[in-house]
GROMACS .gro file of C-alpha atoms in nm:
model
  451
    1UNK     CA    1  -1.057  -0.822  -2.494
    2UNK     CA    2  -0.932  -1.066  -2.175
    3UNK     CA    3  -0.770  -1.117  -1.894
    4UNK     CA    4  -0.385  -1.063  -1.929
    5UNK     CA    5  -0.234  -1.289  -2.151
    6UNK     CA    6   0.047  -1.405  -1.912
    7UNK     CA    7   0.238  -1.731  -1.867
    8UNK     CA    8   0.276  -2.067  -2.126
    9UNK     CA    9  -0.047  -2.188  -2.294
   10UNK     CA   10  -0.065  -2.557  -2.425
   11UNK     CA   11  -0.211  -2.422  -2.725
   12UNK     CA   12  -0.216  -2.081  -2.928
   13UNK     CA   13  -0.449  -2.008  -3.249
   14UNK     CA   14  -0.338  -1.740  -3.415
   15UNK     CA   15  -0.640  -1.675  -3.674
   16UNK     CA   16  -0.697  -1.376  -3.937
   17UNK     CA   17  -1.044  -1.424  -3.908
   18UNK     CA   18  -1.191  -1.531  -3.604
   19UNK     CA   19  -1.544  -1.511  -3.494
   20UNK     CA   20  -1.577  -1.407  -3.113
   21UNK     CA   21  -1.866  -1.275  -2.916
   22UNK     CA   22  -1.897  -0.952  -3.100
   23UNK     CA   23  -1.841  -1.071  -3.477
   24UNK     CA   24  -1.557  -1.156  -3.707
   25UNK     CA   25  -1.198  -1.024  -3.608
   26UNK     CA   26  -0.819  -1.123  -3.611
   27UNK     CA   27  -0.671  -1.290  -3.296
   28UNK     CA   28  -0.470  -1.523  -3.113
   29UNK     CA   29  -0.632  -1.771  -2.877
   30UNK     CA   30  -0.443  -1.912  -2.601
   31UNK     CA   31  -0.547  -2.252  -2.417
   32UNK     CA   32  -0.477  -2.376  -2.123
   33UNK     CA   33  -0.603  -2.667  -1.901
   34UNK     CA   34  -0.850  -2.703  -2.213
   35UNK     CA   35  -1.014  -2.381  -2.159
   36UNK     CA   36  -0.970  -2.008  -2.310
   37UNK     CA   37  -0.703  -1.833  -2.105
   38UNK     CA   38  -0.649  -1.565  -2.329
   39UNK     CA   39  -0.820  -1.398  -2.644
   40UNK     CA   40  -0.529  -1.119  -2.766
   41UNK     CA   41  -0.479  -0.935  -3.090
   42UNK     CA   42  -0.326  -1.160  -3.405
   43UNK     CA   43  -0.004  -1.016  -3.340
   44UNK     CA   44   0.040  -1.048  -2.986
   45UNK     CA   45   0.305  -1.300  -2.843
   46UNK     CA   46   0.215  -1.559  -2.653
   47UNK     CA   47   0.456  -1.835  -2.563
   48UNK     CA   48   0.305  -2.235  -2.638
   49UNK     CA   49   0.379  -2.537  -2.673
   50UNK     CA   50   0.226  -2.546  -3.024
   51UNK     CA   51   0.053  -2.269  -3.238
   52UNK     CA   52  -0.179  -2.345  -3.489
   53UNK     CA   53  -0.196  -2.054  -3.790
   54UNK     CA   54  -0.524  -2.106  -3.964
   55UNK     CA   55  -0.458  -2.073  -4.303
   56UNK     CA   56  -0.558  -1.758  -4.528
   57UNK     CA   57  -0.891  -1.948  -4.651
   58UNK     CA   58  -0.958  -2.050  -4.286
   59UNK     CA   59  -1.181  -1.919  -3.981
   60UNK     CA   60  -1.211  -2.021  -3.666
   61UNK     CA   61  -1.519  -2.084  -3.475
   62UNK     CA   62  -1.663  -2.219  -3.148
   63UNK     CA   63  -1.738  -2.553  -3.184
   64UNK     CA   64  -2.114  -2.577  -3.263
   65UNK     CA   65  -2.364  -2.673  -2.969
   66UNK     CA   66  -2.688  -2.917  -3.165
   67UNK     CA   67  -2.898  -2.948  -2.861
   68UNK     CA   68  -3.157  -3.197  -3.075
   69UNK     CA   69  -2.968  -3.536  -3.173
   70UNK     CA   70  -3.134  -3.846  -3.154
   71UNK     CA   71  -2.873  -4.088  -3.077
   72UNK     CA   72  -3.114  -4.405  -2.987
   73UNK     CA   73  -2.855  -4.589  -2.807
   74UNK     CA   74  -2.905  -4.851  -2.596
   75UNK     CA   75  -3.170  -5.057  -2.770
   76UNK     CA   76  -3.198  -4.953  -3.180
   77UNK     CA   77  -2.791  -4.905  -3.224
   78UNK     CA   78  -2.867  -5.009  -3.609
   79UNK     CA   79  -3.030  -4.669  -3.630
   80UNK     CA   80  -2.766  -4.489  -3.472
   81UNK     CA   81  -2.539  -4.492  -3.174
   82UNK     CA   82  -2.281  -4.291  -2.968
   83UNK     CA   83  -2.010  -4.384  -3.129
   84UNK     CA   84  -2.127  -4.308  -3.471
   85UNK     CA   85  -2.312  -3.990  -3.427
   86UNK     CA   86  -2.050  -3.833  -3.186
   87UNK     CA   87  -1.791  -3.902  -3.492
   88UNK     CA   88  -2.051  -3.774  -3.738
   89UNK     CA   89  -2.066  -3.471  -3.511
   90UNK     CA   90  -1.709  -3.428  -3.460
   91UNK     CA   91  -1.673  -3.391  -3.862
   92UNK     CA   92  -1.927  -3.136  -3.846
   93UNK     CA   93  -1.768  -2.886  -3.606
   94UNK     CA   94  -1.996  -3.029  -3.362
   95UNK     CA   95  -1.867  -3.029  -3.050
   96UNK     CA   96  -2.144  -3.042  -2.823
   97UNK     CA   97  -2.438  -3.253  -2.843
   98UNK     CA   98  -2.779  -3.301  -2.635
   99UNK     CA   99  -2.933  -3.605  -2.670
  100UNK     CA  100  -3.295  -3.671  -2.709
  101UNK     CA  101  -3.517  -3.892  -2.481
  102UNK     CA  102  -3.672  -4.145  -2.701
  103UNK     CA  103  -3.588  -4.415  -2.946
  104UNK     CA  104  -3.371  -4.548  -2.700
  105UNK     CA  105  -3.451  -4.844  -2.524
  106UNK     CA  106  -3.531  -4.758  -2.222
  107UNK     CA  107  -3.646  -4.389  -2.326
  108UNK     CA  108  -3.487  -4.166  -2.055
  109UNK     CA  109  -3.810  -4.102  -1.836
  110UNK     CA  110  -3.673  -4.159  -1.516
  111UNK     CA  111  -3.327  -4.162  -1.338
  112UNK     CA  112  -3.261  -4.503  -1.383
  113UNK     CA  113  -3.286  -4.481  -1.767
  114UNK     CA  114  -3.079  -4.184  -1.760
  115UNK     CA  115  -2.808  -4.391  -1.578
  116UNK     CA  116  -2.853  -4.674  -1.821
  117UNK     CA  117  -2.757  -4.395  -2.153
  118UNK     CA  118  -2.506  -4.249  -1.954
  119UNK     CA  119  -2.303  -4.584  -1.890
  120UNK     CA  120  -2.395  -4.619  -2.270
  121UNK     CA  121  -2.188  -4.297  -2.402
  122UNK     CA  122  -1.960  -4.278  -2.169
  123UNK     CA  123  -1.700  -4.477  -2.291
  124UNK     CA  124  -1.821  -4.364  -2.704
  125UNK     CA  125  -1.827  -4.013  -2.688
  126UNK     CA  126  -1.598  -3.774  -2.897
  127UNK     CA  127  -1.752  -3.466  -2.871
  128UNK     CA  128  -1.952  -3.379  -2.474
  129UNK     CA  129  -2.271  -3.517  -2.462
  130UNK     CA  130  -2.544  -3.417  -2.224
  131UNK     CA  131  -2.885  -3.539  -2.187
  132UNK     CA  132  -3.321  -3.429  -2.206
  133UNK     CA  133  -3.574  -3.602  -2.019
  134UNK     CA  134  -3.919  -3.706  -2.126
  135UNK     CA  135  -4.204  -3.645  -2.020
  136UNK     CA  136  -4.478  -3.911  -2.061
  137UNK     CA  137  -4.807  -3.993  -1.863
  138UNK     CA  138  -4.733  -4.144  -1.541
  139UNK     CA  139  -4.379  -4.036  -1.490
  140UNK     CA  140  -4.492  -3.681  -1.282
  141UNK     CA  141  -4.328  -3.835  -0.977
  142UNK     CA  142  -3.973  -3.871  -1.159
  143UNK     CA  143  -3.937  -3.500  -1.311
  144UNK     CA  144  -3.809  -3.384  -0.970
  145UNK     CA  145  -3.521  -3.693  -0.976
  146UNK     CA  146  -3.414  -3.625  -1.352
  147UNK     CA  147  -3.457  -3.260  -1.307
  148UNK     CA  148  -3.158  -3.293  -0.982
  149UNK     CA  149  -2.973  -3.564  -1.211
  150UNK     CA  150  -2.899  -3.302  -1.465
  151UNK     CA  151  -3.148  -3.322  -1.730
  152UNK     CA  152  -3.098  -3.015  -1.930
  153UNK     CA  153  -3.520  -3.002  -1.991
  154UNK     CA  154  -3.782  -3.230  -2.063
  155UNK     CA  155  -3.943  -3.346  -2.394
  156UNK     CA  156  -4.264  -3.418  -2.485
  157UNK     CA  157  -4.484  -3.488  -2.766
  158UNK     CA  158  -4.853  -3.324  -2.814
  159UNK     CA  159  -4.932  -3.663  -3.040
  160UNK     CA  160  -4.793  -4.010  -3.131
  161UNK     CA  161  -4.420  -3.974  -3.106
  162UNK     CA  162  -4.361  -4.280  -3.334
  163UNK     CA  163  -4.253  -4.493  -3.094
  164UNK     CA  164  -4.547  -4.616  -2.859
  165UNK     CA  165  -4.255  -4.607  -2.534
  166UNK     CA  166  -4.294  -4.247  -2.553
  167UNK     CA  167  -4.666  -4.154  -2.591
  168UNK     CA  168  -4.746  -3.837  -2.562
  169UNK     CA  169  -4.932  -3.592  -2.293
  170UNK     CA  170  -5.324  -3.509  -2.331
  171UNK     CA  171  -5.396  -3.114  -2.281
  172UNK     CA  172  -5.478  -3.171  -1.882
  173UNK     CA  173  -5.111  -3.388  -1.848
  174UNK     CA  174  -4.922  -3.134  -2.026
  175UNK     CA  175  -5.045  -2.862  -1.756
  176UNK     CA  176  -4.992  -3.077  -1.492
  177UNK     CA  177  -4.598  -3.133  -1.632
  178UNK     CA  178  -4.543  -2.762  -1.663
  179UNK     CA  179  -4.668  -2.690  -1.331
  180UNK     CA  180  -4.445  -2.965  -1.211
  181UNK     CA  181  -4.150  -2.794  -1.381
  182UNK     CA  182  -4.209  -2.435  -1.334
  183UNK     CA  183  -4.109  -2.524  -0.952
  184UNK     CA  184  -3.795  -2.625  -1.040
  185UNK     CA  185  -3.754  -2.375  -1.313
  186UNK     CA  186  -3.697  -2.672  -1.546
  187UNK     CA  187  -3.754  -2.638  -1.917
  188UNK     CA  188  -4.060  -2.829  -2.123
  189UNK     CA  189  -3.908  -2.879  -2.509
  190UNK     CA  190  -4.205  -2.963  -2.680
  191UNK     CA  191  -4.305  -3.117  -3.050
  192UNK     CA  192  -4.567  -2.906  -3.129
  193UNK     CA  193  -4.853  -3.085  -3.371
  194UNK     CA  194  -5.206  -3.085  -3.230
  195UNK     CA  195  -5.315  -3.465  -3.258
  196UNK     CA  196  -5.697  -3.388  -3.348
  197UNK     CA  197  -5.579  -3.166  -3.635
  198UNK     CA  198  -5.351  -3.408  -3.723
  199UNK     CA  199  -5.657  -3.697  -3.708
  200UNK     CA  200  -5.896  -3.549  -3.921
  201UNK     CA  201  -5.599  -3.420  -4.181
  202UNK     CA  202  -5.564  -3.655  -4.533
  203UNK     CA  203  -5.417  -3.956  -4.454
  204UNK     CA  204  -5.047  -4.039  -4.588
  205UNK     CA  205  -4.975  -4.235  -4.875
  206UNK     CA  206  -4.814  -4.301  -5.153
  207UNK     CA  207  -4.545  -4.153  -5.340
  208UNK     CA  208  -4.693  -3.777  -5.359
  209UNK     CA  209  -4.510  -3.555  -5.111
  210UNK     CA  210  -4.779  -3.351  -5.186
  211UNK     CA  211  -5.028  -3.600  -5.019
  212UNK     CA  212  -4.798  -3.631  -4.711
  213UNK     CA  213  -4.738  -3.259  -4.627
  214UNK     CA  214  -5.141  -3.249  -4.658
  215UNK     CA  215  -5.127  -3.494  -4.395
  216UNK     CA  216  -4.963  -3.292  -4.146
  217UNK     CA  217  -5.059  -2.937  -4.181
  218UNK     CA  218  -4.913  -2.608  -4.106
  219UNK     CA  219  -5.248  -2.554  -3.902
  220UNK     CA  220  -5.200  -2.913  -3.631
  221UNK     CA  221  -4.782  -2.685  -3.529
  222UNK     CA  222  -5.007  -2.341  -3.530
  223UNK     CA  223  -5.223  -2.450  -3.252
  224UNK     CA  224  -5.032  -2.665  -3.036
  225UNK     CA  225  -4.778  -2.363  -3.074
  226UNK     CA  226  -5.076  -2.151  -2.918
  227UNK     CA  227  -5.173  -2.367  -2.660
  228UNK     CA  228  -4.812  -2.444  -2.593
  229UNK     CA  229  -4.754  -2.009  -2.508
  230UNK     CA  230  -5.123  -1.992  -2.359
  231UNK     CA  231  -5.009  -2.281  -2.048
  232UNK     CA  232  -4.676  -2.057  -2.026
  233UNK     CA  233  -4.861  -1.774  -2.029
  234UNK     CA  234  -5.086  -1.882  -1.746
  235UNK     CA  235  -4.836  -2.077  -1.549
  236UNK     CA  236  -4.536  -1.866  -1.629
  237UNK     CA  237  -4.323  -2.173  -1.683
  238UNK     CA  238  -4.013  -2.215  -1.941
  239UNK     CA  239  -4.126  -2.320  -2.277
  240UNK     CA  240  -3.898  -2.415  -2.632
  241UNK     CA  241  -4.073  -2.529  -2.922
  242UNK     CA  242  -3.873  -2.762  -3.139
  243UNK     CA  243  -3.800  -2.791  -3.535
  244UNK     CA  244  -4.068  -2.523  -3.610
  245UNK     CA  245  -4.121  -2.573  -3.999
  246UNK     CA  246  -4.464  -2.328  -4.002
  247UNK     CA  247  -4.364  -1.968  -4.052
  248UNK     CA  248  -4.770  -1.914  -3.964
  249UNK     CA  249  -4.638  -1.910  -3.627
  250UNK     CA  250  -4.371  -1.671  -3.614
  251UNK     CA  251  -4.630  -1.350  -3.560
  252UNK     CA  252  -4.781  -1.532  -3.232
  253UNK     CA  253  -4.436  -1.610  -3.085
  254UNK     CA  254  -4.301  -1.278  -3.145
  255UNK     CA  255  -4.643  -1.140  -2.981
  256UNK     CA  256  -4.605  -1.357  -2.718
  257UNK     CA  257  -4.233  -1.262  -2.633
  258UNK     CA  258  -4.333  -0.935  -2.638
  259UNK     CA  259  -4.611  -0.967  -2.345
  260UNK     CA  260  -4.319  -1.169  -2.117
  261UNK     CA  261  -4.373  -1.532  -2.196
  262UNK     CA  262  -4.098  -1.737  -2.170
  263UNK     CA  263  -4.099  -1.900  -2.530
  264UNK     CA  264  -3.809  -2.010  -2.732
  265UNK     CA  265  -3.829  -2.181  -3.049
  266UNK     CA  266  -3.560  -2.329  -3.307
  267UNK     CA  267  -3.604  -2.460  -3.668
  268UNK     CA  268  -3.358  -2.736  -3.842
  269UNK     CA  269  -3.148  -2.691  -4.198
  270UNK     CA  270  -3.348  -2.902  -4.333
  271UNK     CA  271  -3.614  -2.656  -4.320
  272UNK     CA  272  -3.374  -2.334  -4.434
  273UNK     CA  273  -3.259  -2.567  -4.730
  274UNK     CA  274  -3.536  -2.782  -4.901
  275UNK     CA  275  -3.891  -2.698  -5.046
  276UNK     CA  276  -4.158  -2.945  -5.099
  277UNK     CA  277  -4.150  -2.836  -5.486
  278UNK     CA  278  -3.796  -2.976  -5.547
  279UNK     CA  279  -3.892  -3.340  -5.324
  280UNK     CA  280  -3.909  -3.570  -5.620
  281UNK     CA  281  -4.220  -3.805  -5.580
  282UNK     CA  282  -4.087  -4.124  -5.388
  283UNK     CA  283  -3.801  -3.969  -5.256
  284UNK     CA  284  -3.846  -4.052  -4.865
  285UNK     CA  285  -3.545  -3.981  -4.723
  286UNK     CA  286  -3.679  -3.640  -4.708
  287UNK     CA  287  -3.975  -3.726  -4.477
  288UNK     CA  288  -3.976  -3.550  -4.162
  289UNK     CA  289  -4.258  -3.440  -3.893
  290UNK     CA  290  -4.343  -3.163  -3.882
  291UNK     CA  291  -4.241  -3.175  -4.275
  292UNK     CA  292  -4.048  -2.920  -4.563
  293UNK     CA  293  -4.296  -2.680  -4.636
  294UNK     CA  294  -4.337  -2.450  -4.924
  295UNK     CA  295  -4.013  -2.197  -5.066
  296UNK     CA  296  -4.225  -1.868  -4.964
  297UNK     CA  297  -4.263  -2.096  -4.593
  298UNK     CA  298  -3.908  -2.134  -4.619
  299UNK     CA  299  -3.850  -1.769  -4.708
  300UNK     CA  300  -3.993  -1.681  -4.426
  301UNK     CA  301  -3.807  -1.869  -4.164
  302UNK     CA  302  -3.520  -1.732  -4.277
  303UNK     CA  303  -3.696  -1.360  -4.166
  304UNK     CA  304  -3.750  -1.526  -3.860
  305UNK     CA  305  -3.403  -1.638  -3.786
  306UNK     CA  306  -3.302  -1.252  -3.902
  307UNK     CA  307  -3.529  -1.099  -3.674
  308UNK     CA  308  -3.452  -1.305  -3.418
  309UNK     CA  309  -3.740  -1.433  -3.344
  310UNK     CA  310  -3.584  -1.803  -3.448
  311UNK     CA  311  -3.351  -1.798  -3.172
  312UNK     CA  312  -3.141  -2.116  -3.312
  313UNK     CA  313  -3.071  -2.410  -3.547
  314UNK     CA  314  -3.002  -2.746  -3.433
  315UNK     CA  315  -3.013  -3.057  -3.669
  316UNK     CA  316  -3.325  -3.331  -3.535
  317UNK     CA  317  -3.080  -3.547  -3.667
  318UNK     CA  318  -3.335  -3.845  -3.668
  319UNK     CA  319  -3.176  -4.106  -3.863
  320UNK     CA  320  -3.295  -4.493  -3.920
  321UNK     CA  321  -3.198  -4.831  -4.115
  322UNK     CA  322  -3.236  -4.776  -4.457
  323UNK     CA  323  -3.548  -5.054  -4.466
  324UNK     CA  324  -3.709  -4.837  -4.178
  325UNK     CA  325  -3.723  -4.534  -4.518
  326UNK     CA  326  -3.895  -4.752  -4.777
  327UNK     CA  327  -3.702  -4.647  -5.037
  328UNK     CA  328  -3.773  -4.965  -5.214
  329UNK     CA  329  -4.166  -4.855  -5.275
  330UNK     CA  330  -4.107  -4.478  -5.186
  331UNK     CA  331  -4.459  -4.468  -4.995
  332UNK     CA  332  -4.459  -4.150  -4.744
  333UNK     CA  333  -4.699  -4.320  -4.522
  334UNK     CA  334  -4.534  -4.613  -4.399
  335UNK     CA  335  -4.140  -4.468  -4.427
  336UNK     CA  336  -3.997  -4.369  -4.071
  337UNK     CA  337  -4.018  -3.958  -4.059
  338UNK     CA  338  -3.651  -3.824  -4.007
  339UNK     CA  339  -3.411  -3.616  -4.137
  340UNK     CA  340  -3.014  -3.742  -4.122
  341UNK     CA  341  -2.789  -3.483  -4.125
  342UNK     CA  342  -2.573  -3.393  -3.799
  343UNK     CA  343  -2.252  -3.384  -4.010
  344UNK     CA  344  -2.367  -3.167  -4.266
  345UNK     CA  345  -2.540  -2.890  -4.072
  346UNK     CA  346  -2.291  -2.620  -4.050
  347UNK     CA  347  -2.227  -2.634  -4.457
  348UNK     CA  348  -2.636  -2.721  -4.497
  349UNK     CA  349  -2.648  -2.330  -4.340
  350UNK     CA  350  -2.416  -2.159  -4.396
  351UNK     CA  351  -2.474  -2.206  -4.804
  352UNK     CA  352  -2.797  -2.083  -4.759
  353UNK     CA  353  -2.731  -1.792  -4.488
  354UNK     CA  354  -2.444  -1.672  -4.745
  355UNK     CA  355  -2.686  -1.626  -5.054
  356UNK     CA  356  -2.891  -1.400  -4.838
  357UNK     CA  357  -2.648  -1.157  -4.696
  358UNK     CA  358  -2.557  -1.314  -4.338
  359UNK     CA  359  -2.216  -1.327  -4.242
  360UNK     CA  360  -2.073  -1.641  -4.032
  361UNK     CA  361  -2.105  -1.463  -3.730
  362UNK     CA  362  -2.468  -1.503  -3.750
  363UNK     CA  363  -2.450  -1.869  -3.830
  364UNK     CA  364  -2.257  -1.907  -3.502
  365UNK     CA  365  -2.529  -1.654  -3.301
  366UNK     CA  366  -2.816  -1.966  -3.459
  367UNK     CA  367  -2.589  -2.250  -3.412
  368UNK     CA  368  -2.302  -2.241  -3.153
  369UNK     CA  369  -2.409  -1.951  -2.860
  370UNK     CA  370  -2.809  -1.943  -2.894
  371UNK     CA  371  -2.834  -2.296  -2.872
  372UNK     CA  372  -2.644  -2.323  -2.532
  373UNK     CA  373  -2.774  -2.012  -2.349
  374UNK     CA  374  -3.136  -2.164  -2.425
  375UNK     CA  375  -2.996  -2.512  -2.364
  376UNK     CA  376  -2.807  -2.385  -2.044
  377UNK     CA  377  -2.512  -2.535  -2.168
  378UNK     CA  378  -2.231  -2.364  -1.960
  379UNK     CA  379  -1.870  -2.303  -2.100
  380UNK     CA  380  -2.003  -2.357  -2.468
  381UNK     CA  381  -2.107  -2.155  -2.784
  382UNK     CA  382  -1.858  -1.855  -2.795
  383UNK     CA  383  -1.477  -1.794  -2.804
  384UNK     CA  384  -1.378  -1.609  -2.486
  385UNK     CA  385  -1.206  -1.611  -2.187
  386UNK     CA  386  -1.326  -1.856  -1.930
  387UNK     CA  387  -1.502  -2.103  -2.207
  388UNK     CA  388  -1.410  -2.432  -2.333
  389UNK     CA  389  -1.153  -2.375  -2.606
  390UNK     CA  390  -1.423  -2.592  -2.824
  391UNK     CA  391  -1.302  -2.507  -3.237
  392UNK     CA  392  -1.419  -2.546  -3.536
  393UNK     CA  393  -1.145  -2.447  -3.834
  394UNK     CA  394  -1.375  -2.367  -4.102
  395UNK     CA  395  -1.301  -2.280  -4.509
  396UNK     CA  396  -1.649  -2.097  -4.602
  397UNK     CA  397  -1.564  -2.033  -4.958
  398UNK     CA  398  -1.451  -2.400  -5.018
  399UNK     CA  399  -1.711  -2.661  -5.146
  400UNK     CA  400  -1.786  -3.054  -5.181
  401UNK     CA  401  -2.070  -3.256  -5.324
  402UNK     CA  402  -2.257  -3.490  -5.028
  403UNK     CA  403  -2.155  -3.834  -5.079
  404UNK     CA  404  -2.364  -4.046  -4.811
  405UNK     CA  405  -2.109  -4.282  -4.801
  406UNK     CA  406  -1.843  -4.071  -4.725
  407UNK     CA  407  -2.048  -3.960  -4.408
  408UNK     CA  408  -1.966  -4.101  -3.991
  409UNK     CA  409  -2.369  -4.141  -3.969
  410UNK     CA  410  -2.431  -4.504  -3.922
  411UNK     CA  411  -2.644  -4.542  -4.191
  412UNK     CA  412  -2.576  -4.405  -4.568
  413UNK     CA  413  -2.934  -4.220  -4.601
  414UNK     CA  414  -3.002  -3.810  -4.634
  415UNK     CA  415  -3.185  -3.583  -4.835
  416UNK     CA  416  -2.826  -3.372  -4.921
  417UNK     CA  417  -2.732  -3.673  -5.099
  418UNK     CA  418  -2.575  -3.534  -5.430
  419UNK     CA  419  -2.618  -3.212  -5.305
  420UNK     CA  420  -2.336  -2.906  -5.348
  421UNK     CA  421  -2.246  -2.717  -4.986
  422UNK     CA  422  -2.044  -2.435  -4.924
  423UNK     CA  423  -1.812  -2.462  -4.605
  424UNK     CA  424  -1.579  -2.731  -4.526
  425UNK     CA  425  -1.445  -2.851  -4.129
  426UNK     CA  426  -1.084  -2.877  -4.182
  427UNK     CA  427  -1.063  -2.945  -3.819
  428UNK     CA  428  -1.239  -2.985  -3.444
  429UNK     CA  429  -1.091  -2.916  -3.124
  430UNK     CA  430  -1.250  -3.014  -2.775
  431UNK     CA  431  -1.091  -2.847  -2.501
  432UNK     CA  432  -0.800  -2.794  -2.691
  433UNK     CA  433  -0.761  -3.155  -2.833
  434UNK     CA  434  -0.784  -3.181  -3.196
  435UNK     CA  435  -1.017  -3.454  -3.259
  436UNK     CA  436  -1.033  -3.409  -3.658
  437UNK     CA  437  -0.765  -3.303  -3.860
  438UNK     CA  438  -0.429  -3.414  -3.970
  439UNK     CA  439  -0.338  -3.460  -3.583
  440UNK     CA  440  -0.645  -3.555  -3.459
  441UNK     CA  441  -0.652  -3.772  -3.172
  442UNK     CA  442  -0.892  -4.126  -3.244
  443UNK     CA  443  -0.985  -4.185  -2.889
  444UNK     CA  444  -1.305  -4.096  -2.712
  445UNK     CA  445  -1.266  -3.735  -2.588
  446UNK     CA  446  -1.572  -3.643  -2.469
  447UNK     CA  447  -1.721  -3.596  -2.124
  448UNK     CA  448  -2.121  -3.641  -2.041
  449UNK     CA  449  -2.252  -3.287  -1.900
  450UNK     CA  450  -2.473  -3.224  -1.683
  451UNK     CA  451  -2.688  -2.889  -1.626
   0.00000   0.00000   0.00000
């Protein structure tokens, strides 16, 4: 199961569940030099200079890896901000965190940006936090630059992103910015809505969620998804399509896989959790693009994610000010589209995954070691030898009522407000430093990764 188990560790887990990289067991996890030195049987002894024995209720997990956070810091910290949503994080069992390329000020389209975020989080970070590019028309020249910098991938958006500093790429750009990153075997991440379907869709307004989710329709991700895997099929570049919420697309991506093209895809728990029935009319914190589809959609993303055709599920935590959300006249066409929830989304899952027969080992597959193997995210997502010894101590049968203002995210504003979860983080450990819990340490702990 490892390498001998020989010598003093700074830390030893002894756990009688434990998920590692081929399901639940029993074992004892020895640290040292904040990585995995040693994965034994529970009963083995291993000399430290402090065990931790998870209690009966308790399980211990690698620390999740939510490759799609939008921190927007520098430049609109009253959405959100490092310090914040790396806390936030932290109380989720999120230990690793990629952050996305707009809504910061600058957006991180070249390397100078991407210095600007990274003297940002540096001295705010308490779980590791790496970075995405963008890619925007006119920035061709600086893929190469961000791409040896460390980017993880570049972002980009097949209409309006929301934020005119990010527009997004017309068909002919888009081919031109794969090309460009197929020589560097770089990864495109893209947010798949076609803008003409999206242009000559209802317009949003008004309280109905009904109205909005006519506004953007399953048909605007469908093809954009397609002509997303046709450019990858033709150009044999690396492709990921972000928060799919159209199940319509599953059968093409699957078909696609199957011929060679590189395509990976993820969906969000916001997606696995609500259904535009249940939105009451008005209620905009529940706006997100693409949006919550129907329950049978919803059904059926959870076959996806079975199948493994989903290969993960990351958060698009996307928060705002409260004002940005128009709660105060509830109208879906003029409230900011995003979903907060990057504390929650481990509990947000796992209550759902447990109603349908998966076990928390597949909750870590979708959330903790998919999301860094597509990511690239080395030392991450599992609990063996050689890794980070990233933890999350989780209780799966306990359960707690979402109380927004109870939550790190800088502003009190989700759709699980009110809402009963399964699954609470008793603690997190990065590198082997408990940074929630009864001993947690308060200070910044994290590091800024590069690919």
């Amino acid at each position: 199961m490892s390498e001998a188990a020989t010598g003093a560790y700074d830390v030893v887990f002894r756990a009688r569940r434990l998920i590692g990289p081929n399901g639940e067991t029993s074992g004892s996890v020895g640290v040292r030099d904040g990585r995995i030195a040693a994965v034994e049987p529970f009963d083995a002894q291993l000399d430290a200079a402090r065990t931790v024995e998870l209690a009966a209720d308790e399980v211990l997990l690698p620390g999740l890896v939510d490759t799609h956070v939008h921190v927007n810091d520098p430049g609109r910290t009253e959405w959100e901000g490092f310090d914040t949503a790396t806390r936030a994080a932290a109380a989720g069992g999120v230990t690793t965190i990629l952050d996305m390329p707009l809504n910061s000020l600058p957006p991180t389209i070249d390397t100078g940006a991407l210095e600007v975020k990274r003297t940002t989080a540096r001295e705010k970070a308490h779980v590791d936090v790496g970075f995405w590019g963008g890619a925007v028309p006119g920035n061709l020249a600086e893929l190469r630059g961000l791409h040896e910098a460390g980017v993880f991938g570049f972002k980009c958006f097949l209409l309006h992103s929301g934020v005119d500093e990010f527009p997004p790429l017309s068909p002919a750009e888009l081919d031109e910015a794969l090309r460009e990153l197929a020589r560097h075997d770089a990864m495109m991440i893209v947010h798949a809505e076609d803008s003409e379907a999206i242009e000559h869709a209802p317009t949003a307004h008004g309280e109905d969620y009904d109205d909005f989710l006519s506004s953007r329709p399953r048909g605007a991700e469908n093809v954009a998804i397609a002509q997303v895997i046709e450019l990858a099929r033709r150009i044999g570049g690396r492709v990921h399509v972000l928060h799919l919420s159209s199940s319509d697309a599953l059968p093409m991506i699957a078909s696609a896989r199957a011929d060679g093209v590189q395509v990976t895809v993820e969906t969000c728990p916001h997606y696995l959790s609500f259904t535009a029935e249940e939105i009451p009319d008005g209620a905009t914190q529940f706006k997100c693009c693409p949006p919550i589809r129907e329950a049978r959609n919803r059904e059926l993303l959870w076959q996806g994610l079975a199948d493994g055709t989903i290969d993960c599920v990351v958060s698009d935590h996307s928060p705002c000010t409260p004002e940005l959300k128009r709660l105060d006249i509830g109208d879906f066409g003029v409230a900011w589209g995003g979903v907060s929830s990057l504390q929650l989304g481990l509990s947000a899952v796992w209550t759902q995954a447990r109603v349908r027969g998966h076990g928390l080992a597949d909750v870590v597959r979708w959330m903790s070691r998919r999301p860094a193997e597509v990511a690239g995210v080395r030392g991450k997502g599992s609990i063996a030898v050689g890794q980070d010894a990233d933890f999350c101590v989780f209780a799966p049968d306990e359960a707690f009522v979402v109380d927004v203002e109870r939550l790190h995210h800088r502003n009190p504003v989700s759709p699980y407000h009110g809402r009963p979860l399964a699954g609470v983080v008793r603690q997190t450990w990065l590198r082997g430093t408990q940074i929630v819990g009864p001993d947690a340490v308060t200070t910044p702990q994290g590091r800024l990764l590069t690919r």
